[in-house]
mmCIF file of C-alpha atoms in Angstrom:
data_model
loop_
_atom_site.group_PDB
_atom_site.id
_atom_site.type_symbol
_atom_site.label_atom_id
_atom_site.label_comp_id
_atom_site.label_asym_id
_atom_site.label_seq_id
_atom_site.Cartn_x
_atom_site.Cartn_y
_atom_site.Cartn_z
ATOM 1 C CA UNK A 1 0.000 0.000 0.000
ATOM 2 C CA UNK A 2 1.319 3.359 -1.124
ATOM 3 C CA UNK A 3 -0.351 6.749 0.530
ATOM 4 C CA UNK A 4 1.113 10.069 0.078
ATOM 5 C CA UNK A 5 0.045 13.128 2.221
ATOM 6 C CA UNK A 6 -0.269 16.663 1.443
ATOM 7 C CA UNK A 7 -0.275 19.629 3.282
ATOM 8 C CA UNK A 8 -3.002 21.957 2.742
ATOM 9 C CA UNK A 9 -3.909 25.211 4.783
ATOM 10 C CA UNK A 10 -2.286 23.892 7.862
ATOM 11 C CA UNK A 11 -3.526 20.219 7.237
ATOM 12 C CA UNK A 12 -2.608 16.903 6.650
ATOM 13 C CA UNK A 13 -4.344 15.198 3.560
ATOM 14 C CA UNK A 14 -3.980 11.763 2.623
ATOM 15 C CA UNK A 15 -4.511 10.012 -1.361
ATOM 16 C CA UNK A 16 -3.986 6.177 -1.515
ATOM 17 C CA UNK A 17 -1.971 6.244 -4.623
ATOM 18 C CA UNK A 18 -2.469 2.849 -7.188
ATOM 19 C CA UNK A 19 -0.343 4.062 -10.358
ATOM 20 C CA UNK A 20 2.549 6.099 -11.195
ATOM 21 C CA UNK A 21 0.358 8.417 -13.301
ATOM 22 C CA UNK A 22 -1.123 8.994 -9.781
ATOM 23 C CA UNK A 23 1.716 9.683 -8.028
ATOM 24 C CA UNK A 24 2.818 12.395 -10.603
ATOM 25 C CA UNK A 25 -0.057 14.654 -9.865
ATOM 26 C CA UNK A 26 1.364 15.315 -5.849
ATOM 27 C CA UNK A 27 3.695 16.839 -4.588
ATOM 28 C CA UNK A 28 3.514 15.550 -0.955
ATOM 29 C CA UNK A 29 5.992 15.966 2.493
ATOM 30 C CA UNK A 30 5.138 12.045 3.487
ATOM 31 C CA UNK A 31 4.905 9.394 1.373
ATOM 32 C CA UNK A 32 4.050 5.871 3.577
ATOM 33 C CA UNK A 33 4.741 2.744 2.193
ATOM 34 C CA UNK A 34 3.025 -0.343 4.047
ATOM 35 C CA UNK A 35 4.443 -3.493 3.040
ATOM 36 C CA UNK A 36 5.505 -1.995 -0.655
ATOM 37 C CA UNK A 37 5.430 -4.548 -3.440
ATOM 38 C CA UNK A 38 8.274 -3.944 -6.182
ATOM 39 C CA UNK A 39 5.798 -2.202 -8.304
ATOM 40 C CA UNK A 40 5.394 0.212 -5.652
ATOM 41 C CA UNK A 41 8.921 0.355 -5.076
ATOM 42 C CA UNK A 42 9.379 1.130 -8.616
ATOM 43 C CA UNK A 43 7.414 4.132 -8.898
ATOM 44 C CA UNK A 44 9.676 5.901 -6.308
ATOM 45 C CA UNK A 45 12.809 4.918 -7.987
ATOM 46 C CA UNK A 46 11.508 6.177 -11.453
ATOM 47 C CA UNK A 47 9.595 9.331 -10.028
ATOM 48 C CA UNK A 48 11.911 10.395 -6.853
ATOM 49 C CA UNK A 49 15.171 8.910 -8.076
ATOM 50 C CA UNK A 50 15.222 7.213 -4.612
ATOM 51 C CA UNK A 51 16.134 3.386 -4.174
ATOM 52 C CA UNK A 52 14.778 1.592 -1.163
ATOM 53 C CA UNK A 53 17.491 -0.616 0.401
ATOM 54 C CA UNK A 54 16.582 -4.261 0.112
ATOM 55 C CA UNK A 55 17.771 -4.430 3.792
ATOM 56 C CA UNK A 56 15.598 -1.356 4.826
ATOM 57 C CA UNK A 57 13.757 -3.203 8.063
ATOM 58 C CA UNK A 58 16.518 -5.292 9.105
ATOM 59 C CA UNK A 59 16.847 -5.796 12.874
ATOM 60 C CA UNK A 60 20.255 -4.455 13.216
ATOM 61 C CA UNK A 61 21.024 -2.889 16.420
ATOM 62 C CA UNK A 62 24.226 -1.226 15.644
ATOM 63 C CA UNK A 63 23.469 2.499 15.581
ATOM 64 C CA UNK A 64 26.067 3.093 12.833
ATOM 65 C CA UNK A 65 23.485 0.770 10.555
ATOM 66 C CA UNK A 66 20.323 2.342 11.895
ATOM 67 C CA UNK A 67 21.261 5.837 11.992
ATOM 68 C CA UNK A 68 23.275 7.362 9.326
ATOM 69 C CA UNK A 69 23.365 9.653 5.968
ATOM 70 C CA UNK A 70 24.186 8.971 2.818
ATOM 71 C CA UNK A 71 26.870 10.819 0.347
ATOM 72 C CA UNK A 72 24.051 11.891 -1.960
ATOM 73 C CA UNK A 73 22.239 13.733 1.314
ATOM 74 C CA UNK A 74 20.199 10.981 2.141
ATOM 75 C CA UNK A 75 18.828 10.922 5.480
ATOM 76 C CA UNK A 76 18.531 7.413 7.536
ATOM 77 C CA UNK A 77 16.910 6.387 10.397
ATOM 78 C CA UNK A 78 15.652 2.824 11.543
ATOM 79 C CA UNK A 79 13.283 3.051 14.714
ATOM 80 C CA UNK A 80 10.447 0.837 16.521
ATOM 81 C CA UNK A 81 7.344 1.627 17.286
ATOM 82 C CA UNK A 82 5.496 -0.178 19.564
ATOM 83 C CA UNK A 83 1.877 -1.935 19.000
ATOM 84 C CA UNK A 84 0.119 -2.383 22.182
ATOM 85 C CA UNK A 85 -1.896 -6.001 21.098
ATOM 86 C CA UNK A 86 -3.990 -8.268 23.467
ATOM 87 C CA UNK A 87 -3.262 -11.222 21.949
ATOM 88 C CA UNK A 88 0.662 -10.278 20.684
ATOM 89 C CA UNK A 89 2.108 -7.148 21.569
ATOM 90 C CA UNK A 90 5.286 -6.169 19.747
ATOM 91 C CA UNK A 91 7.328 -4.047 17.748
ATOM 92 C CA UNK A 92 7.444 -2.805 14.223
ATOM 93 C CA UNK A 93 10.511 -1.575 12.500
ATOM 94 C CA UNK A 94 9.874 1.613 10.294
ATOM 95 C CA UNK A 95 12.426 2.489 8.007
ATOM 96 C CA UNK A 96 12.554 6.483 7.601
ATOM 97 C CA UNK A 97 14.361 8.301 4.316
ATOM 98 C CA UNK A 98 14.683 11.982 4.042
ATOM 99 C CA UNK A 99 16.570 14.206 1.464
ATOM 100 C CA UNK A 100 17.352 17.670 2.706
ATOM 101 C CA UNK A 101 19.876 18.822 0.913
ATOM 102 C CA UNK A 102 20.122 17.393 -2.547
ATOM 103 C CA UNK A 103 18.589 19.254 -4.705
ATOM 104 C CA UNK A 104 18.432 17.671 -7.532
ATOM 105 C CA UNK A 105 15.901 14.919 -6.764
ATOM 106 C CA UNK A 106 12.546 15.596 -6.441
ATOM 107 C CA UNK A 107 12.894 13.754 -2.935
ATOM 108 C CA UNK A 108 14.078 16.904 -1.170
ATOM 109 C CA UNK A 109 11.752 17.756 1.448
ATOM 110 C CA UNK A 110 9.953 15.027 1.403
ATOM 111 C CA UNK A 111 9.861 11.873 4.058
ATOM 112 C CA UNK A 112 9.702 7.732 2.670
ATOM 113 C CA UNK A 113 8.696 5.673 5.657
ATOM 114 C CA UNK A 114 8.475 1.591 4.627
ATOM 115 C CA UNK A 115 7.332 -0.720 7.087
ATOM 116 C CA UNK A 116 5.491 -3.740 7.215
ATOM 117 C CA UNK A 117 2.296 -3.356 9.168
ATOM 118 C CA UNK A 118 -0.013 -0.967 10.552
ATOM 119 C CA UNK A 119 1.255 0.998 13.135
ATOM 120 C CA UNK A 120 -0.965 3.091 16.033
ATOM 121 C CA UNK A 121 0.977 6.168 16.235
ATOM 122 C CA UNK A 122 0.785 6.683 12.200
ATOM 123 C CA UNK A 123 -3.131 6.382 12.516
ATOM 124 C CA UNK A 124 -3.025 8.723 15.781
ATOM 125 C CA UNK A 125 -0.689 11.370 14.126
ATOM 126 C CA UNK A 126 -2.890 11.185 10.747
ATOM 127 C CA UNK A 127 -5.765 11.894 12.865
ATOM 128 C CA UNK A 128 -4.210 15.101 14.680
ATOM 129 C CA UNK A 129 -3.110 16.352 11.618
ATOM 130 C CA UNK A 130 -6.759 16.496 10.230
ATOM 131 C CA UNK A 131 -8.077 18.073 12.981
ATOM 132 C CA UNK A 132 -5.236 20.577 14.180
ATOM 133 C CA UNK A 133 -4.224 23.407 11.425
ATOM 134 C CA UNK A 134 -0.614 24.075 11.439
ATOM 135 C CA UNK A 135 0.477 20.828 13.479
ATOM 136 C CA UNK A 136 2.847 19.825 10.840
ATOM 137 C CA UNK A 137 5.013 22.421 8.475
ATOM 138 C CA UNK A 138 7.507 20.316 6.868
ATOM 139 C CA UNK A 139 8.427 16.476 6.238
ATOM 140 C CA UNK A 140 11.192 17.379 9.547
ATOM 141 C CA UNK A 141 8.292 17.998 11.503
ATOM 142 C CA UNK A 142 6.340 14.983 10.568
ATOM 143 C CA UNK A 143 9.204 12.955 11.818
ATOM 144 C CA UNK A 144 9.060 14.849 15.090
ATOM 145 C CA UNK A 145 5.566 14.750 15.942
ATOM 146 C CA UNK A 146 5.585 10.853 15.083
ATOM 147 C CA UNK A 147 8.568 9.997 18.093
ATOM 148 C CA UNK A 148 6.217 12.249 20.030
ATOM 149 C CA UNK A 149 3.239 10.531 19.630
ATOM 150 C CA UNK A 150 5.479 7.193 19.995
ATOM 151 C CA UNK A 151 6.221 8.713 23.433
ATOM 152 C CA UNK A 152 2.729 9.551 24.355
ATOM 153 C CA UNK A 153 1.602 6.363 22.906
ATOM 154 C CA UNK A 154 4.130 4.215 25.145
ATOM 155 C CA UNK A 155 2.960 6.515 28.692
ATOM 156 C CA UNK A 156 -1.087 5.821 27.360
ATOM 157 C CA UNK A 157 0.557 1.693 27.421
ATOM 158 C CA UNK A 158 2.399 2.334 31.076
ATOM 159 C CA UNK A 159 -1.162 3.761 32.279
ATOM 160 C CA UNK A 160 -2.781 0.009 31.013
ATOM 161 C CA UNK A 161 -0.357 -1.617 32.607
ATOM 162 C CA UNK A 162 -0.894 0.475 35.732
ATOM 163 C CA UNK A 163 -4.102 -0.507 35.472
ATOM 164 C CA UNK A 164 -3.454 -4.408 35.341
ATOM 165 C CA UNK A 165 -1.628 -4.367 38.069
ATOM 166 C CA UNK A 166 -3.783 -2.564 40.322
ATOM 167 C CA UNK A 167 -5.819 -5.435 39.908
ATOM 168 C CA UNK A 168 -3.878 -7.992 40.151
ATOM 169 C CA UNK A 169 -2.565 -6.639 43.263
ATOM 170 C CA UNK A 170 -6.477 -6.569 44.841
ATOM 171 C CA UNK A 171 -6.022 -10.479 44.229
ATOM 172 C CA UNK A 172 -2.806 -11.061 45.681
ATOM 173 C CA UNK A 173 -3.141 -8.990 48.933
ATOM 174 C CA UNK A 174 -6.763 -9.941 49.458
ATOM 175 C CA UNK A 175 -4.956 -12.909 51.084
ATOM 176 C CA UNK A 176 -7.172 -16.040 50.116
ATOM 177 C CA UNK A 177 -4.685 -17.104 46.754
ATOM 178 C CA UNK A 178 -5.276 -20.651 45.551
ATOM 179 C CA UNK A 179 -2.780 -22.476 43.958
ATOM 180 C CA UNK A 180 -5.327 -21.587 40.745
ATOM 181 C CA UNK A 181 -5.781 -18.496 41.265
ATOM 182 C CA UNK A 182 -2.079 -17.548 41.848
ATOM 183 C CA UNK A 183 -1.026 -19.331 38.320
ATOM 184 C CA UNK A 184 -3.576 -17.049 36.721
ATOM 185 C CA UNK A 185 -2.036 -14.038 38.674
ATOM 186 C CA UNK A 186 1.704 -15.197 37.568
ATOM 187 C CA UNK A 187 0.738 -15.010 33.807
ATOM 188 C CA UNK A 188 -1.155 -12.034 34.107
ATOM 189 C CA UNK A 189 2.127 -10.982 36.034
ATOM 190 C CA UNK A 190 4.166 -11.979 33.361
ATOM 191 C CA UNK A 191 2.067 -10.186 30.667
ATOM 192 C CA UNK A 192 2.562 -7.221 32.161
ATOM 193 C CA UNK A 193 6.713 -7.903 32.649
ATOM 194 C CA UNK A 194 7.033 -8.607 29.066
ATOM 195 C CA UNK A 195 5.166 -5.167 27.809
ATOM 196 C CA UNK A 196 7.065 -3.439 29.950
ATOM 197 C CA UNK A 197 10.391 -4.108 28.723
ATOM 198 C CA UNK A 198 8.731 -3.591 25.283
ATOM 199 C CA UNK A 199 7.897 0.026 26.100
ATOM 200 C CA UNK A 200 11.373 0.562 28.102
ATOM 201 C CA UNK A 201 12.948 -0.540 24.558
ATOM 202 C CA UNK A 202 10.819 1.077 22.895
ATOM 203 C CA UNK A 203 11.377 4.672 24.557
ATOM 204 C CA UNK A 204 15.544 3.942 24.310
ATOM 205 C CA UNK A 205 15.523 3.376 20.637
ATOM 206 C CA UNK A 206 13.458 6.769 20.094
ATOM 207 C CA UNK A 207 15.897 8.370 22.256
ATOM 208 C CA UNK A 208 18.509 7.463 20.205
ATOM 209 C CA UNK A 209 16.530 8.294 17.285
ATOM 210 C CA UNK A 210 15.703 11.985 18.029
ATOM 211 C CA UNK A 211 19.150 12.488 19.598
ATOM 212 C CA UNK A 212 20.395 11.303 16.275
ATOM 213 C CA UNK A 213 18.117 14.140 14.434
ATOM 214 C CA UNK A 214 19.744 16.955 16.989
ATOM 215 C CA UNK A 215 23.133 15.941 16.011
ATOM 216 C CA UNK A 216 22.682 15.714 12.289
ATOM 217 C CA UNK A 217 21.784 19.549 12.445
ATOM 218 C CA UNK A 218 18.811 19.441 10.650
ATOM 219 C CA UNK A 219 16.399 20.724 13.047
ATOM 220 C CA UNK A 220 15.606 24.338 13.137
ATOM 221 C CA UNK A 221 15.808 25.860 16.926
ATOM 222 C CA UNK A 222 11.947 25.618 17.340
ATOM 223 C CA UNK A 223 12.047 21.910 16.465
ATOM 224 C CA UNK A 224 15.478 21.304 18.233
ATOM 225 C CA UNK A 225 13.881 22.737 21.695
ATOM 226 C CA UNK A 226 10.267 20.481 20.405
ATOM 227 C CA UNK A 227 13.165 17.305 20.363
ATOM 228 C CA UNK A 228 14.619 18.641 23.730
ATOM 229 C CA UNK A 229 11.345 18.308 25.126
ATOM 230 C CA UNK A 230 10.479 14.822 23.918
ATOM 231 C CA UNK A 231 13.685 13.479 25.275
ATOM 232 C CA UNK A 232 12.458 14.847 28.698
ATOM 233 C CA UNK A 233 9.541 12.776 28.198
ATOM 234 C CA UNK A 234 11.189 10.099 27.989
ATOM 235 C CA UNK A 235 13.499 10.517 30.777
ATOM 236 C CA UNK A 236 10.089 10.452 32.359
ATOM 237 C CA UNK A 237 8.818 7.491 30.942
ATOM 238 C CA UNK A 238 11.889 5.723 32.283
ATOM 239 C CA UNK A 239 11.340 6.612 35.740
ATOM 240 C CA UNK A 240 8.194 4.714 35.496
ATOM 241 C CA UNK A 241 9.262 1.756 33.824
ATOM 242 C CA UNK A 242 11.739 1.239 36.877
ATOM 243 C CA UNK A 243 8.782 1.539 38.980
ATOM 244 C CA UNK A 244 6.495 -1.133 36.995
ATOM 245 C CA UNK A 245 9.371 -3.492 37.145
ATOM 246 C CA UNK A 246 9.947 -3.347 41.209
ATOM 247 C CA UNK A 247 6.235 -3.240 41.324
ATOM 248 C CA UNK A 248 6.309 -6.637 39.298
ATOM 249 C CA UNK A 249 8.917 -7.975 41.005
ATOM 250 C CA UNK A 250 6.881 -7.791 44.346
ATOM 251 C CA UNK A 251 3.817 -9.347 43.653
ATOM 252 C CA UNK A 252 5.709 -11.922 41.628
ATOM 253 C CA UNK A 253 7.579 -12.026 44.799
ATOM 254 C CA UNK A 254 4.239 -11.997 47.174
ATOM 255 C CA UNK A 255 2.442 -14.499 44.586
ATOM 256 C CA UNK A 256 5.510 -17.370 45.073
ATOM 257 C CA UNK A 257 5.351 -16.737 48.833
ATOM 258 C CA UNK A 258 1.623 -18.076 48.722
ATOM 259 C CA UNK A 259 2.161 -20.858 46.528
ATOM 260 C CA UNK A 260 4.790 -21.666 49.257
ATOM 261 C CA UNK A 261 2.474 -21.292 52.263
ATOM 262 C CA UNK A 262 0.575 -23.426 50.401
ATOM 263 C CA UNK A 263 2.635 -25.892 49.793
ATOM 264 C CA UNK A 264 3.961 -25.554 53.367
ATOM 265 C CA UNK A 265 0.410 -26.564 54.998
ATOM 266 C CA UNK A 266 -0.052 -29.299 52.532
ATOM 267 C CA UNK A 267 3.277 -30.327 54.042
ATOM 268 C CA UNK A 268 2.163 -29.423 57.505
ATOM 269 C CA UNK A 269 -0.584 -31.810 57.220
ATOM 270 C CA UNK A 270 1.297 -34.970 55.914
ATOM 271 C CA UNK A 271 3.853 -33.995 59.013
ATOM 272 C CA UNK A 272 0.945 -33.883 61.621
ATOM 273 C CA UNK A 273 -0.563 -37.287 60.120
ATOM 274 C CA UNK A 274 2.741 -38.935 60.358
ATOM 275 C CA UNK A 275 3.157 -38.111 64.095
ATOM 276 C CA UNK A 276 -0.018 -38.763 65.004
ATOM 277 C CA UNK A 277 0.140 -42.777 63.433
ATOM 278 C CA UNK A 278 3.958 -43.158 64.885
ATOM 279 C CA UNK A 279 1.748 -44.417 68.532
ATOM 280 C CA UNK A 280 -0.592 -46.492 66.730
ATOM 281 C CA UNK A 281 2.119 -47.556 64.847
ATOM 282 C CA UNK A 282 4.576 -48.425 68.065
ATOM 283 C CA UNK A 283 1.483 -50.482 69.404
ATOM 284 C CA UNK A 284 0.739 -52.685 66.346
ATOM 285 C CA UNK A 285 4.732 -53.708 66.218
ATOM 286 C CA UNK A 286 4.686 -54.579 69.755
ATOM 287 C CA UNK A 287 1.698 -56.603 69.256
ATOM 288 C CA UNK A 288 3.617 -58.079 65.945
ATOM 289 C CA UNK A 289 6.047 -59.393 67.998
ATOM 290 C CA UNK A 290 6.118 -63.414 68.213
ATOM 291 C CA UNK A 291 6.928 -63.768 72.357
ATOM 292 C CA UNK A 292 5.661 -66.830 74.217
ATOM 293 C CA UNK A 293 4.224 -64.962 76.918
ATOM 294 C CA UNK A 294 1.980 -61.969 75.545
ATOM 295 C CA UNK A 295 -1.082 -62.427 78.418
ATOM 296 C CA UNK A 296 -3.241 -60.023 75.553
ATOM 297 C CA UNK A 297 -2.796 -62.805 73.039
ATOM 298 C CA UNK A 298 -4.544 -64.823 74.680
ATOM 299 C CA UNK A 299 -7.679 -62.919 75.887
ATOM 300 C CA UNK A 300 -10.949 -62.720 73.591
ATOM 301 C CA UNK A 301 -10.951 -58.902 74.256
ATOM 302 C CA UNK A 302 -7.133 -58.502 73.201
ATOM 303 C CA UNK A 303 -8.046 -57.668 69.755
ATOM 304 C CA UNK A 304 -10.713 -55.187 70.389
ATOM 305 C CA UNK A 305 -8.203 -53.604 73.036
ATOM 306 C CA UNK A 306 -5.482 -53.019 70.778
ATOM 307 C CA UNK A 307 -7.508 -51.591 68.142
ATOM 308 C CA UNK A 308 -9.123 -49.195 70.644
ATOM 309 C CA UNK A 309 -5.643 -48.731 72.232
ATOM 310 C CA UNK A 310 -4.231 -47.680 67.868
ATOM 311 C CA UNK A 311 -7.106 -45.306 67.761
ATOM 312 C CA UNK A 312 -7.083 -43.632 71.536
ATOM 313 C CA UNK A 313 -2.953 -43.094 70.740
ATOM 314 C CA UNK A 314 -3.542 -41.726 67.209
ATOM 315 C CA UNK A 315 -6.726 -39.209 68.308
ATOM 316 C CA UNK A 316 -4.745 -37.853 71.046
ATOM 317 C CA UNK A 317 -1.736 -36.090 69.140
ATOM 318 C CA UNK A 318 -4.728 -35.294 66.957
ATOM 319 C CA UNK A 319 -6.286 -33.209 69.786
ATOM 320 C CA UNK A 320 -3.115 -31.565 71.196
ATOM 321 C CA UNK A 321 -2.523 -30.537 68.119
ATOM 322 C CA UNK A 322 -5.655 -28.886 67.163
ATOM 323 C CA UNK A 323 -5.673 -27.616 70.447
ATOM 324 C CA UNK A 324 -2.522 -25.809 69.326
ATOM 325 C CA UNK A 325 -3.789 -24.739 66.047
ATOM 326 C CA UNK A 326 -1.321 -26.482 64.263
ATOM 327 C CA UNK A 327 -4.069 -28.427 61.607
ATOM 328 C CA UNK A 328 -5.525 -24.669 60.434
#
C-alpha cells in the first residue's frame, strides 16, 4: 500500500496512490509505504530517483546501521514503534528516508517511511493532523511529531499496565490465593513484565533516534527545543518503567510466597498425620512381635483392646494438636 500526504492550509491530507500516473499529480511531504510490493517500489525509484534498500527493516542494532546519511544527502533512520496487542504485543521496525539537501531529486523535502504493518501512532498522528491546522510544516516535523506521539503512545501503554496491576494486586493482597488463582495471577504478572520491557525498549531506541536528528543539524531551533522536550519525556517514561518493574517484582515475589504457604500446609498436614500414626504404629509392632508370653494374646478382648488402644494413641496427638492450632 502506497499513501502520500499533502499539506493543505495547515492540514494533513492523505490520497492512496495505485499508479505512477497517480503519483505524478502530488507533490507531498510524506509518502508511507506499508508493506511496498516492487511495483510500488518502482514508482519511487523512477519518479523520486530514490532506491529503497533491500535491507531497509533489518533488525540491526548497531546504531552506525540504523542511523546514518548517505553521500548523496540521504537521510537514515531505523526506529520501533510499539503496538500495544492483546493477543501479541510487539514491535514494528519503520524504516525512515529523508533528502534535505540534494537538490536535484525531487525527494528533497519530502519523508519515505516503509514498514510492514499498521502501526498506532501513524493512525493517531494522521488523525491530529486532520483536525489541528498548522500541526505539521515540513516532512522534519512529521518525523518529530511521530517519536512524540510514539512517546505519548508508550505513557497511554504504562497507564494500562498500571491498570493491570492494580488489579492484580487486589487479588494477591486480598490474602485467600489458591494455587489456581495464583497461576492465573503469575501469567497475568508476566504479561505485564514482558510489555514493559517492550515500552522501556521502545522509549531507548526513540531516544537514540531523536538524539540522532539533533546531532545531524537538521532541526531548526523551534524543532530542536520540540526534540529537547520529547527526550524529557522520555526521561520520564523511564522513571516509570523502573517503577512497573519493582512493582512486578513484588507481587511476583508476594504471589511465590503463597504458593509456598501453600505448599507448606499441605506439608504441615502430611507432618501432623505422620506423628499422630507413629503411637498407633509403636502399638501394632509390639503386638507383631512373636513372644511366648503376651497375656493379651490370649484374651478374647485382646483384639478389640489393641484396636481401641491404635485409635485412643492416634486421636490424642490429633487433639493436642488442634488444640494448638497447628491443623488450620
Amino acid at each position: 500500500m502506497l499513501n502520500i500526504f499533502t499539506l493543505a492550509n495547515g492540514r494533513l491530507f492523505q490520497e492512496e496512490i495505485e499508479s505512477l500516473e497517480e503519483l505524478t499529480k502530488f507533490q507531498p511531504i510524506w509518502v508511507d509505504l506499508e508493506s511496498p510490493t516492487l511495483e510500488e517500489k518502482r514508482w519511487i525509484k523512477q519518479h523520486y530517483g530514490l532506491s529503497i534498500p533491500e535491507d531497509a527493516m533489518d533488525d540491526d542494532i548497531e546504531e552506525s546501521a540504523r542511523f546514518y546519511e548517505e553521500d548523496n544527502g540521504e537521510l537514515h533512520i531505523r526506529s520501533d514503534f510499539l503496538i500495544d496487542d492483546d493477543e501479541d504485543p510487539r514491535s514494528v521496525r519503520v524504516a525512515f528516508i529523508l533528502n534535505q539537501h540534494n537538490a536535484n531529486l525531487k525527494s528533497r523535502g519530502v519523508l519515505f517511511s516503509i514498514h510492514d504493518e499498521d502501526v498506532p501512532v501513524f493512525r493517531l498522528l494522521r488523525l491530529r493532523a486532520r483536525r489541528a491546522p498548522g500541526l505539521i510544516e515540513d516532512a522534519k516535523e512529521v518525523l518529530l511529531k511521530l517519536f512524540d506521539a510514539d512517546a505519548e503512545y508508550s505513557a497511554d501503554t504504562l497507564e494500562n499496565i498500571y491498570d493491570e496491576l492494580e488489579g492484580v494486586s487486589k487479588q494477591v493482597l486480598a490474602g485467600d490465593v489458591t494455587d489456581t488463582r495464583a497461576g492465573e495471577v503469575l501469567a497475568a504478572i508476566a504479561r505485564q513484565e514482558d510489555l514493559n520491557g517492550r515500552i522501556r525498549r521502545n522509549v531507548m531506541d526513540t531516544r537514540r533516534a531523536v538524539s540522532f536528528m539533533m546531532r545531524s543539524k537538521m532541526l531548526n531551533a523551534e524543532q530542536f527545543e520540540e526534540a529537547r522536550q520529547i527526550l524529557r519525556d522520555i526521561e520520564s517514561l523511564d522513571n516509570h518503567t523502573a517503577f512497573l518493574f519493582e512493582k512486578i517484582n513484588f507481587l511476583m515475589d508476594a504471589t511465590v510466597g503463597f504458593i509456598n504457604i501453600n505448599q507448606n500446609k499441605i506439608i504441615k498436614i502430611f507432618s501432623v498425620a505422620s506423628v499422630a500414626l507413629l503411637p498407633p504404629t509403636l502399638i501394632a509392632s509390639v503386638y507383631g512381635m512373636n513372644f511366648q508370653h503376651m497375656p493379651e494374646l490370649a484374651q478374647e478382648w485382646g483384639y478389640p483392646y489393641a484396636l481401641a488402644l491404635m485409635v485412643a494413641s492416634a486421636l490424642g496427638p490429633m487433639w493436642y494438636f488442634r488444640k494448638r492450632g497447628w491443623l488450620k
